[in-house]
Amino acid sequence: MSHSVTVTRTTTTTASSTAIIINTGYLSTLPGILKLLQTVINAICVGLAAYYFDRYYYSGNKDLFFLLVANAFLIGTALLLISSLWSLGTATILPKTVFDYLYHSTAFLLYLIASVLLLIAVSDRGSRYSSHAGLMTASILGLINAGLYLFAAILSRRTYKYGG
């Protein structure tokens, strides 16, 4: 009795590539749009606060606190945005973690406090200073950004809690 044996040989050739794949679809999702808006507003707030920062006028360092908060969350949110664009895994896993919820909640609270304090300090100074309009704009944009961070925290909490 003879048996026939079939041998199949599979050859796989791989090529090394240094192409960077960007997850542009993330920018069409609600978290992606929020992070992009937050990053842009953060950059504007940092620019305005740094440009109009008056180191000679003592206001209880409210200007400095706002600048530090805006700068910290500019760096943090930009890194979250970049990592979500760079890695599909980050974009899908990160929103389901408690870190995302805590980050956005903290950003909301600190931005709200810093913006209100700056708004009060600028209002107390009056419009006689050249930095009045710029810092007023920065504080209002900070309040808008606090609202965006609150919305992101609510979405993040819902995603974390219900896995959705």
Coordinates of N, CA, C and O in Angstrom, one line a residue:
M1 N 0.8 -1.2 0.0 CA 0.0 0.0 0.0 C 0.9 1.2 0.0 O 1.7 1.4 0.9
S2 N 0.7 2.1 -1.0 CA 1.5 3.3 -1.0 C 0.6 4.5 -0.6 O -0.6 4.6 -0.9
H3 N 1.3 5.4 0.1 CA 0.6 6.7 0.5 C 1.2 7.8 -0.2 O 2.4 7.8 -0.4
S4 N 0.4 8.7 -0.6 CA 1.0 9.9 -1.2 C 1.1 11.0 -0.1 O 0.1 11.2 0.6
V5 N 2.1 11.7 -0.1 CA 2.4 12.8 0.9 C 2.5 14.1 0.1 O 3.3 14.2 -0.8
T6 N 1.8 15.1 0.5 CA 1.9 16.4 -0.1 C 2.6 17.3 0.8 O 2.1 17.5 2.0
V7 N 3.6 18.0 0.4 CA 4.4 18.9 1.2 C 4.1 20.3 0.7 O 4.3 20.6 -0.5
T8 N 3.6 21.2 1.6 CA 3.4 22.6 1.2 C 4.4 23.4 1.9 O 4.5 23.4 3.1
R9 N 5.0 24.2 1.2 CA 6.0 25.1 1.7 C 5.5 26.5 1.6 O 5.2 27.0 0.5
T10 N 5.5 27.3 2.7 CA 5.1 28.7 2.7 C 6.2 29.5 3.0 O 6.9 29.3 4.0
T11 N 6.5 30.5 2.2 CA 7.6 31.4 2.4 C 7.0 32.8 2.6 O 6.2 33.3 1.8
T12 N 7.4 33.4 3.7 CA 6.9 34.7 4.1 C 8.1 35.7 4.0 O 9.1 35.4 4.7
T13 N 7.9 36.7 3.3 CA 9.0 37.7 3.2 C 8.5 39.0 3.8 O 7.4 39.5 3.5
T14 N 9.2 39.5 4.7 CA 8.8 40.8 5.3 C 9.9 41.8 5.0 O 11.1 41.6 4.9
A15 N 9.4 43.0 4.9 CA 10.3 44.2 4.6 C 10.2 45.1 5.8 O 9.1 45.3 6.3
S16 N 11.3 45.6 6.1 CA 11.3 46.6 7.2 C 10.9 47.9 6.7 O 11.4 48.4 5.7
S17 N 10.0 48.6 7.5 CA 9.5 49.9 7.1 C 9.5 50.8 8.2 O 9.3 50.4 9.4
T18 N 9.8 52.1 8.0 CA 9.8 53.0 9.0 C 8.6 54.0 8.9 O 8.7 55.1 9.4
A19 N 7.6 53.6 8.2 CA 6.4 54.4 8.1 C 5.7 54.6 9.4 O 5.6 53.7 10.2
I20 N 5.3 55.8 9.6 CA 4.5 56.1 10.8 C 3.0 56.2 10.4 O 2.7 56.9 9.6
I21 N 2.2 55.3 11.1 CA 0.8 55.3 10.8 C 0.1 56.2 11.8 O 0.3 56.0 13.0
I22 N -0.6 57.2 11.3 CA -1.3 58.1 12.2 C -2.8 57.7 12.2 O -3.4 57.6 11.1
N23 N -3.4 57.6 13.4 CA -4.8 57.3 13.5 C -5.6 58.6 13.4 O -6.1 59.1 14.4
T24 N -5.8 59.0 12.1 CA -6.5 60.3 11.9 C -8.0 60.1 12.2 O -8.7 61.1 12.4
G25 N -8.5 58.9 12.2 CA -9.9 58.7 12.6 C -10.2 59.1 14.0 O -11.4 59.4 14.3
Y26 N -9.2 59.2 14.9 CA -9.4 59.6 16.2 C -10.0 61.0 16.3 O -10.8 61.4 17.2
L27 N -9.5 61.9 15.4 CA -10.0 63.3 15.3 C -11.4 63.4 14.9 O -12.0 64.5 15.0
S28 N -12.1 62.4 14.4 CA -13.5 62.4 14.1 C -14.4 61.9 15.2 O -15.6 62.0 15.1
T29 N -13.7 61.5 16.3 CA -14.5 61.0 17.4 C -14.7 62.2 18.4 O -13.9 63.2 18.4
L30 N -15.7 62.1 19.3 CA -15.9 63.2 20.3 C -14.7 63.4 21.2 O -14.3 64.5 21.4
P31 N -14.1 62.3 21.8 CA -12.9 62.6 22.6 C -11.8 63.2 21.8 O -11.1 64.0 22.4
G32 N -11.6 62.8 20.6 CA -10.6 63.4 19.8 C -10.8 64.9 19.5 O -9.9 65.7 19.6
I33 N -12.0 65.2 19.2 CA -12.4 66.6 18.9 C -12.2 67.5 20.2 O -11.6 68.6 20.2
L34 N -12.6 66.9 21.3 CA -12.4 67.6 22.6 C -11.0 67.8 22.9 O -10.6 68.9 23.3
K35 N -10.1 66.8 22.7 CA -8.7 66.9 23.0 C -8.0 68.0 22.1 O -7.2 68.7 22.5
L36 N -8.4 68.0 20.9 CA -7.9 68.9 19.9 C -8.3 70.4 20.3 O -7.4 71.3 20.3
L37 N -9.6 70.6 20.6 CA -10.0 71.9 21.1 C -9.3 72.3 22.4 O -8.9 73.5 22.5
Q38 N -9.2 71.4 23.3 CA -8.5 71.7 24.6 C -7.1 72.1 24.3 O -6.6 73.1 24.9
T39 N -6.4 71.4 23.5 CA -5.0 71.7 23.2 C -4.9 73.1 22.5 O -4.0 73.8 22.9
V40 N -5.7 73.4 21.6 CA -5.7 74.7 20.9 C -6.0 75.8 21.9 O -5.2 76.8 22.0
I41 N -7.0 75.6 22.7 CA -7.3 76.7 23.7 C -6.2 76.8 24.7 O -5.9 77.9 25.2
N42 N -5.7 75.7 25.2 CA -4.6 75.7 26.1 C -3.4 76.5 25.5 O -2.8 77.3 26.3
A43 N -3.1 76.3 24.3 CA -2.0 77.0 23.7 C -2.2 78.5 23.6 O -1.4 79.3 23.9
I44 N -3.5 78.9 23.3 CA -3.8 80.3 23.3 C -3.7 80.9 24.7 O -3.2 82.0 24.8
C45 N -4.2 80.2 25.7 CA -4.2 80.7 27.1 C -2.7 80.8 27.5 O -2.4 81.8 28.2
V46 N -1.9 79.9 27.2 CA -0.5 80.0 27.6 C 0.2 81.2 26.9 O 0.9 82.0 27.5
G47 N -0.1 81.3 25.6 CA 0.4 82.5 24.9 C 0.0 83.8 25.4 O 0.8 84.7 25.6
L48 N -1.3 83.9 25.7 CA -1.8 85.2 26.2 C -1.3 85.5 27.6 O -0.8 86.6 28.0
A49 N -1.3 84.5 28.5 CA -0.8 84.6 29.9 C 0.7 84.9 29.9 O 1.1 85.7 30.7
A50 N 1.4 84.3 29.1 CA 2.9 84.5 29.1 C 3.2 85.9 28.5 O 4.1 86.6 29.0
Y51 N 2.5 86.3 27.4 CA 2.7 87.6 26.8 C 2.4 88.8 27.8 O 3.1 89.8 27.8
Y52 N 1.2 88.7 28.4 CA 0.8 89.7 29.3 C 1.2 89.6 30.8 O 0.7 90.3 31.6
F53 N 2.0 88.6 31.0 CA 2.4 88.4 32.4 C 3.2 89.6 32.9 O 4.2 90.0 32.3
D54 N 2.8 90.1 34.0 CA 3.5 91.3 34.6 C 4.1 90.9 35.9 O 3.5 90.7 36.9
R55 N 5.4 90.7 35.8 CA 6.2 90.3 37.0 C 6.4 91.4 38.0 O 6.8 91.2 39.2
Y56 N 6.1 92.6 37.6 CA 6.2 93.7 38.6 C 5.0 94.1 39.3 O 5.0 94.8 40.3
Y57 N 3.8 93.6 38.8 CA 2.6 93.9 39.5 C 2.2 92.7 40.4 O 2.1 91.6 39.9
Y58 N 2.1 93.0 41.6 CA 1.8 91.9 42.6 C 0.3 91.7 42.7 O -0.4 92.6 43.1
S59 N -0.2 90.5 42.3 CA -1.6 90.3 42.3 C -1.8 89.0 43.1 O -2.8 88.3 42.8
G60 N -0.9 88.6 44.0 CA -1.1 87.4 44.7 C -0.7 86.2 43.9 O -1.2 85.1 44.1
N61 N 0.0 86.4 42.8 CA 0.5 85.4 41.9 C -0.7 84.7 41.2 O -0.5 83.5 40.8
K62 N -1.8 85.3 41.0 CA -2.9 84.7 40.3 C -2.5 84.5 38.8 O -2.9 83.6 38.2
D63 N -1.8 85.5 38.3 CA -1.4 85.4 36.9 C -0.4 84.2 36.7 O -0.6 83.4 35.7
L64 N 0.5 84.0 37.6 CA 1.4 82.9 37.6 C 0.7 81.6 37.7 O 1.0 80.6 37.0
F65 N -0.3 81.5 38.7 CA -1.0 80.3 38.8 C -1.8 79.9 37.6 O -1.8 78.7 37.2
F66 N -2.4 80.8 36.9 CA -3.1 80.6 35.7 C -2.1 80.1 34.6 O -2.4 79.1 33.9
L67 N -1.0 80.7 34.5 CA 0.0 80.3 33.5 C 0.5 78.9 33.8 O 0.7 78.1 32.8
L68 N 0.7 78.6 35.0 CA 1.2 77.2 35.4 C 0.1 76.2 35.1 O 0.5 75.1 34.5
V69 N -1.1 76.5 35.4 CA -2.2 75.5 35.1 C -2.3 75.3 33.6 O -2.4 74.2 33.1
A70 N -2.4 76.4 32.9 CA -2.6 76.3 31.4 C -1.4 75.6 30.8 O -1.6 74.8 29.9
N71 N -0.2 75.9 31.2 CA 1.0 75.2 30.7 C 1.0 73.7 31.0 O 1.3 72.9 30.1
A72 N 0.7 73.3 32.2 CA 0.7 71.9 32.6 C -0.3 71.1 31.8 O 0.0 70.1 31.3
F73 N -1.5 71.7 31.6 CA -2.6 71.0 30.9 C -2.4 71.1 29.4 O -2.8 70.2 28.6
L74 N -1.6 72.1 28.9 CA -1.2 72.1 27.5 C -0.3 70.9 27.2 O -0.5 70.2 26.2
I75 N 0.7 70.7 28.0 CA 1.6 69.6 27.8 C 0.9 68.3 28.0 O 1.1 67.4 27.1
G76 N 0.1 68.1 29.1 CA -0.6 66.9 29.3 C -1.5 66.5 28.2 O -1.5 65.4 27.7
T77 N -2.4 67.4 27.8 CA -3.4 67.1 26.8 C -2.8 66.9 25.4 O -3.2 66.1 24.7
A78 N -1.7 67.7 25.1 CA -1.0 67.5 23.9 C -0.4 66.1 23.8 O -0.5 65.5 22.8
L79 N 0.2 65.7 24.9 CA 0.7 64.3 24.9 C -0.3 63.2 24.8 O -0.1 62.2 24.1
L80 N -1.5 63.4 25.4 CA -2.6 62.5 25.3 C -3.1 62.5 23.8 O -3.4 61.4 23.3
L81 N -3.2 63.6 23.2 CA -3.6 63.7 21.8 C -2.6 63.0 20.9 O -3.0 62.2 20.0
I82 N -1.4 63.3 21.1 CA -0.3 62.8 20.2 C -0.3 61.2 20.4 O -0.2 60.5 19.4
S83 N -0.4 60.8 21.6 CA -0.3 59.3 21.8 C -1.5 58.6 21.3 O -1.5 57.5 20.8
S84 N -2.7 59.3 21.3 CA -3.9 58.7 20.7 C -3.9 58.7 19.2 O -4.4 57.8 18.6
L85 N -3.2 59.7 18.6 CA -3.0 59.7 17.2 C -2.0 58.7 16.7 O -2.1 58.1 15.6
W86 N -1.0 58.5 17.5 CA 0.1 57.6 17.2 C -0.2 56.2 17.4 O 0.3 55.3 16.6
S87 N -1.1 55.9 18.3 CA -1.3 54.5 18.7 C -2.8 54.2 18.8 O -3.5 54.8 19.5
L88 N -3.3 53.2 18.0 CA -4.7 52.9 18.0 C -5.0 52.3 19.4 O -6.1 52.5 19.9
G89 N -4.1 51.5 20.0 CA -4.3 50.9 21.3 C -4.5 52.0 22.4 O -5.4 51.8 23.2
T90 N -3.8 53.1 22.3 CA -4.0 54.1 23.3 C -5.3 54.8 23.1 O -6.0 55.1 24.1
A91 N -5.7 55.0 21.9 CA -7.0 55.7 21.6 C -8.2 54.8 22.1 O -9.2 55.4 22.5
T92 N -8.0 53.5 22.1 CA -9.1 52.6 22.5 C -9.1 52.3 24.0 O -10.1 52.1 24.6
I93 N -7.9 52.1 24.5 CA -7.8 51.7 25.9 C -7.8 52.8 26.9 O -8.5 52.7 28.0
L94 N -7.2 53.9 26.6 CA -7.1 55.1 27.6 C -8.4 55.6 28.1 O -8.6 55.8 29.3
P95 N -9.4 55.8 27.2 CA -10.7 56.3 27.7 C -11.4 55.4 28.7 O -12.3 55.8 29.4
K96 N -11.0 54.1 28.7 CA -11.6 53.1 29.6 C -10.9 53.0 31.0 O -11.3 52.2 31.8
T97 N -9.9 53.9 31.2 CA -9.2 53.8 32.5 C -9.7 54.9 33.4 O -10.2 55.9 33.0
V98 N -9.4 54.7 34.7 CA -9.7 55.8 35.7 C -8.8 57.0 35.5 O -9.2 58.1 35.9
F99 N -7.6 56.8 34.9 CA -6.7 57.9 34.7 C -7.3 59.0 33.9 O -7.2 60.2 34.2
D100 N -8.0 58.6 32.8 CA -8.6 59.6 31.9 C -9.7 60.4 32.7 O -9.7 61.7 32.5
Y101 N -10.5 59.8 33.5 CA -11.5 60.5 34.3 C -10.8 61.4 35.3 O -11.2 62.6 35.4
L102 N -9.8 60.9 36.0 CA -9.1 61.8 37.0 C -8.4 62.9 36.4 O -8.4 64.0 36.9
Y103 N -7.8 62.7 35.2 CA -7.1 63.8 34.5 C -8.0 64.9 34.2 O -7.8 66.1 34.4
H104 N -9.1 64.6 33.5 CA -10.1 65.6 33.1 C -10.8 66.3 34.3 O -11.1 67.5 34.2
S105 N -11.1 65.5 35.3 CA -11.7 66.1 36.5 C -10.7 67.1 37.2 O -11.1 68.2 37.6
T106 N -9.5 66.7 37.3 CA -8.5 67.6 37.9 C -8.3 68.9 37.0 O -8.2 70.0 37.5
A107 N -8.2 68.7 35.7 CA -8.1 69.8 34.8 C -9.3 70.7 34.9 O -9.1 72.0 34.9
F108 N -10.4 70.2 35.0 CA -11.6 71.0 35.2 C -11.5 71.9 36.5 O -11.7 73.1 36.4
L109 N -11.2 71.2 37.6 CA -11.2 72.0 38.8 C -10.1 73.0 38.8 O -10.3 74.2 39.2
L110 N -8.9 72.7 38.4 CA -7.8 73.6 38.4 C -8.0 74.8 37.4 O -7.7 75.9 37.7
Y111 N -8.5 74.5 36.3 CA -8.8 75.5 35.3 C -9.9 76.4 35.8 O -9.8 77.7 35.6
L112 N -10.9 75.9 36.4 CA -12.0 76.7 36.9 C -11.4 77.7 38.0 O -11.7 78.9 38.0
I113 N -10.7 77.1 38.9 CA -10.1 78.0 40.0 C -9.2 79.0 39.5 O -9.3 80.2 39.8
A114 N -8.2 78.6 38.6 CA -7.3 79.6 38.0 C -8.0 80.6 37.2 O -7.6 81.8 37.3
S115 N -9.0 80.3 36.4 CA -9.7 81.3 35.6 C -10.5 82.2 36.4 O -10.5 83.4 36.1
V116 N -11.1 81.8 37.4 CA -11.9 82.7 38.2 C -11.0 83.6 39.0 O -11.3 84.8 39.1
L117 N -9.9 83.1 39.6 CA -9.0 83.9 40.3 C -8.4 85.0 39.3 O -8.2 86.2 39.7
L118 N -8.0 84.6 38.1 CA -7.5 85.6 37.2 C -8.5 86.6 36.8 O -8.2 87.8 36.7
L119 N -9.7 86.1 36.6 CA -10.8 87.1 36.2 C -11.0 88.1 37.3 O -11.2 89.3 37.0
I120 N -11.0 87.7 38.5 CA -11.2 88.6 39.7 C -10.0 89.6 39.7 O -10.2 90.8 39.9
A121 N -8.8 89.0 39.6 CA -7.6 89.9 39.7 C -7.6 90.9 38.5 O -7.3 92.1 38.8
V122 N -8.0 90.5 37.3 CA -8.0 91.5 36.2 C -9.1 92.5 36.4 O -8.9 93.7 36.1
S123 N -10.2 92.1 36.9 CA -11.3 93.0 37.1 C -11.0 94.0 38.2 O -11.3 95.2 38.1
D124 N -10.2 93.6 39.2 CA -9.8 94.5 40.3 C -8.8 95.5 39.8 O -8.8 96.6 40.3
R125 N -8.0 95.1 38.9 CA -7.0 96.0 38.4 C -7.6 97.2 37.6 O -7.1 98.3 37.5
G126 N -8.7 96.8 36.9 CA -9.3 97.8 36.0 C -8.7 97.8 34.6 O -7.7 97.2 34.4
S127 N -9.3 98.6 33.8 CA -8.9 98.6 32.4 C -7.8 99.6 32.1 O -7.4 99.8 31.0
R128 N -7.2 100.2 33.1 CA -6.1 101.1 32.9 C -4.8 100.5 32.5 O -3.9 101.1 32.1
Y129 N -4.7 99.2 32.8 CA -3.5 98.5 32.4 C -3.5 97.9 31.0 O -4.6 97.5 30.6
S130 N -2.4 97.9 30.3 CA -2.4 97.4 29.0 C -2.7 95.9 28.8 O -3.1 95.4 27.8
S131 N -2.5 95.2 29.9 CA -2.7 93.7 29.9 C -4.1 93.3 30.2 O -4.5 92.2 30.1
H132 N -5.0 94.3 30.4 CA -6.4 94.0 30.8 C -7.1 93.1 29.8 O -7.7 92.1 30.2
A133 N -7.2 93.6 28.5 CA -7.9 92.8 27.5 C -7.3 91.4 27.3 O -8.1 90.5 27.2
G134 N -6.0 91.3 27.2 CA -5.4 90.0 27.0 C -5.6 89.0 28.1 O -6.0 87.9 27.8
L135 N -5.5 89.5 29.3 CA -5.7 88.6 30.5 C -7.2 88.3 30.7 O -7.5 87.2 31.1
M136 N -8.0 89.2 30.4 CA -9.5 89.0 30.4 C -9.8 87.9 29.4 O -10.6 87.0 29.7
T137 N -9.3 88.0 28.2 CA -9.5 87.0 27.2 C -9.0 85.6 27.6 O -9.7 84.6 27.4
A138 N -7.8 85.6 28.2 CA -7.2 84.4 28.7 C -8.1 83.7 29.8 O -8.3 82.5 29.7
S139 N -8.6 84.5 30.7 CA -9.5 84.0 31.7 C -10.8 83.4 31.2 O -11.3 82.4 31.7
I140 N -11.4 84.1 30.2 CA -12.6 83.6 29.6 C -12.4 82.4 28.8 O -13.2 81.4 28.9
L141 N -11.3 82.3 28.1 CA -10.9 81.1 27.4 C -10.7 80.0 28.4 O -11.0 78.8 28.1
G142 N -10.1 80.3 29.5 CA -9.9 79.3 30.6 C -11.2 78.7 31.1 O -11.3 77.5 31.4
L143 N -12.2 79.6 31.2 CA -13.5 79.1 31.7 C -14.1 78.2 30.6 O -14.8 77.2 31.0
I144 N -13.9 78.6 29.4 CA -14.5 77.7 28.3 C -13.7 76.4 28.3 O -14.4 75.3 28.2
N145 N -12.4 76.4 28.5 CA -11.7 75.2 28.6 C -12.1 74.3 29.8 O -12.1 73.1 29.7
A146 N -12.3 75.0 30.9 CA -12.8 74.3 32.1 C -14.1 73.5 31.7 O -14.3 72.4 32.1
G147 N -15.0 74.2 31.0 CA -16.2 73.5 30.5 C -16.0 72.3 29.6 O -16.6 71.3 29.7
L148 N -15.0 72.5 28.7 CA -14.6 71.3 27.9 C -14.1 70.2 28.7 O -14.4 69.0 28.4
Y149 N -13.2 70.5 29.7 CA -12.7 69.4 30.5 C -13.8 68.8 31.4 O -13.7 67.6 31.6
L150 N -14.8 69.6 31.8 CA -15.9 69.0 32.6 C -16.7 68.0 31.7 O -17.0 66.9 32.1
F151 N -16.9 68.4 30.4 CA -17.6 67.6 29.5 C -16.8 66.3 29.2 O -17.4 65.2 29.2
A152 N -15.5 66.5 29.0 CA -14.7 65.3 28.8 C -14.6 64.4 30.0 O -14.6 63.2 29.9
A153 N -14.7 65.0 31.2 CA -14.7 64.2 32.5 C -16.0 63.4 32.6 O -16.0 62.2 33.0
I154 N -17.1 64.0 32.2 CA -18.4 63.3 32.2 C -18.4 62.1 31.2 O -18.8 61.0 31.6
L155 N -17.9 62.4 30.0 CA -17.8 61.3 29.0 C -16.9 60.2 29.5 O -17.2 59.0 29.3
S156 N -15.8 60.6 30.1 CA -14.8 59.6 30.5 C -15.3 58.8 31.7 O -15.1 57.6 31.7
R157 N -16.1 59.4 32.6 CA -16.7 58.7 33.7 C -17.7 57.7 33.2 O -17.7 56.5 33.6
R158 N -18.5 58.1 32.2 CA -19.5 57.2 31.6 C -18.8 56.0 30.9 O -19.2 54.9 31.1
T159 N -17.7 56.3 30.2 CA -17.0 55.2 29.5 C -16.3 54.3 30.5 O -16.3 53.1 30.3
Y160 N -15.7 54.9 31.5 CA -15.0 54.1 32.5 C -16.0 53.2 33.3 O -15.8 52.0 33.5
K161 N -17.2 53.8 33.7 CA -18.1 53.1 34.5 C -18.9 52.0 33.8 O -19.1 50.9 34.3
Y162 N -19.3 52.4 32.6 CA -20.2 51.5 31.8 C -19.5 50.8 30.7 O -20.1 50.0 29.9
G163 N -18.2 51.1 30.5 CA -17.4 50.4 29.4 C -17.8 50.8 28.0 O -17.5 50.0 27.1
G164 N -18.5 51.9 27.9 CA -19.1 52.2 26.6 C -18.3 53.1 25.7 O -18.3 53.2 24.6

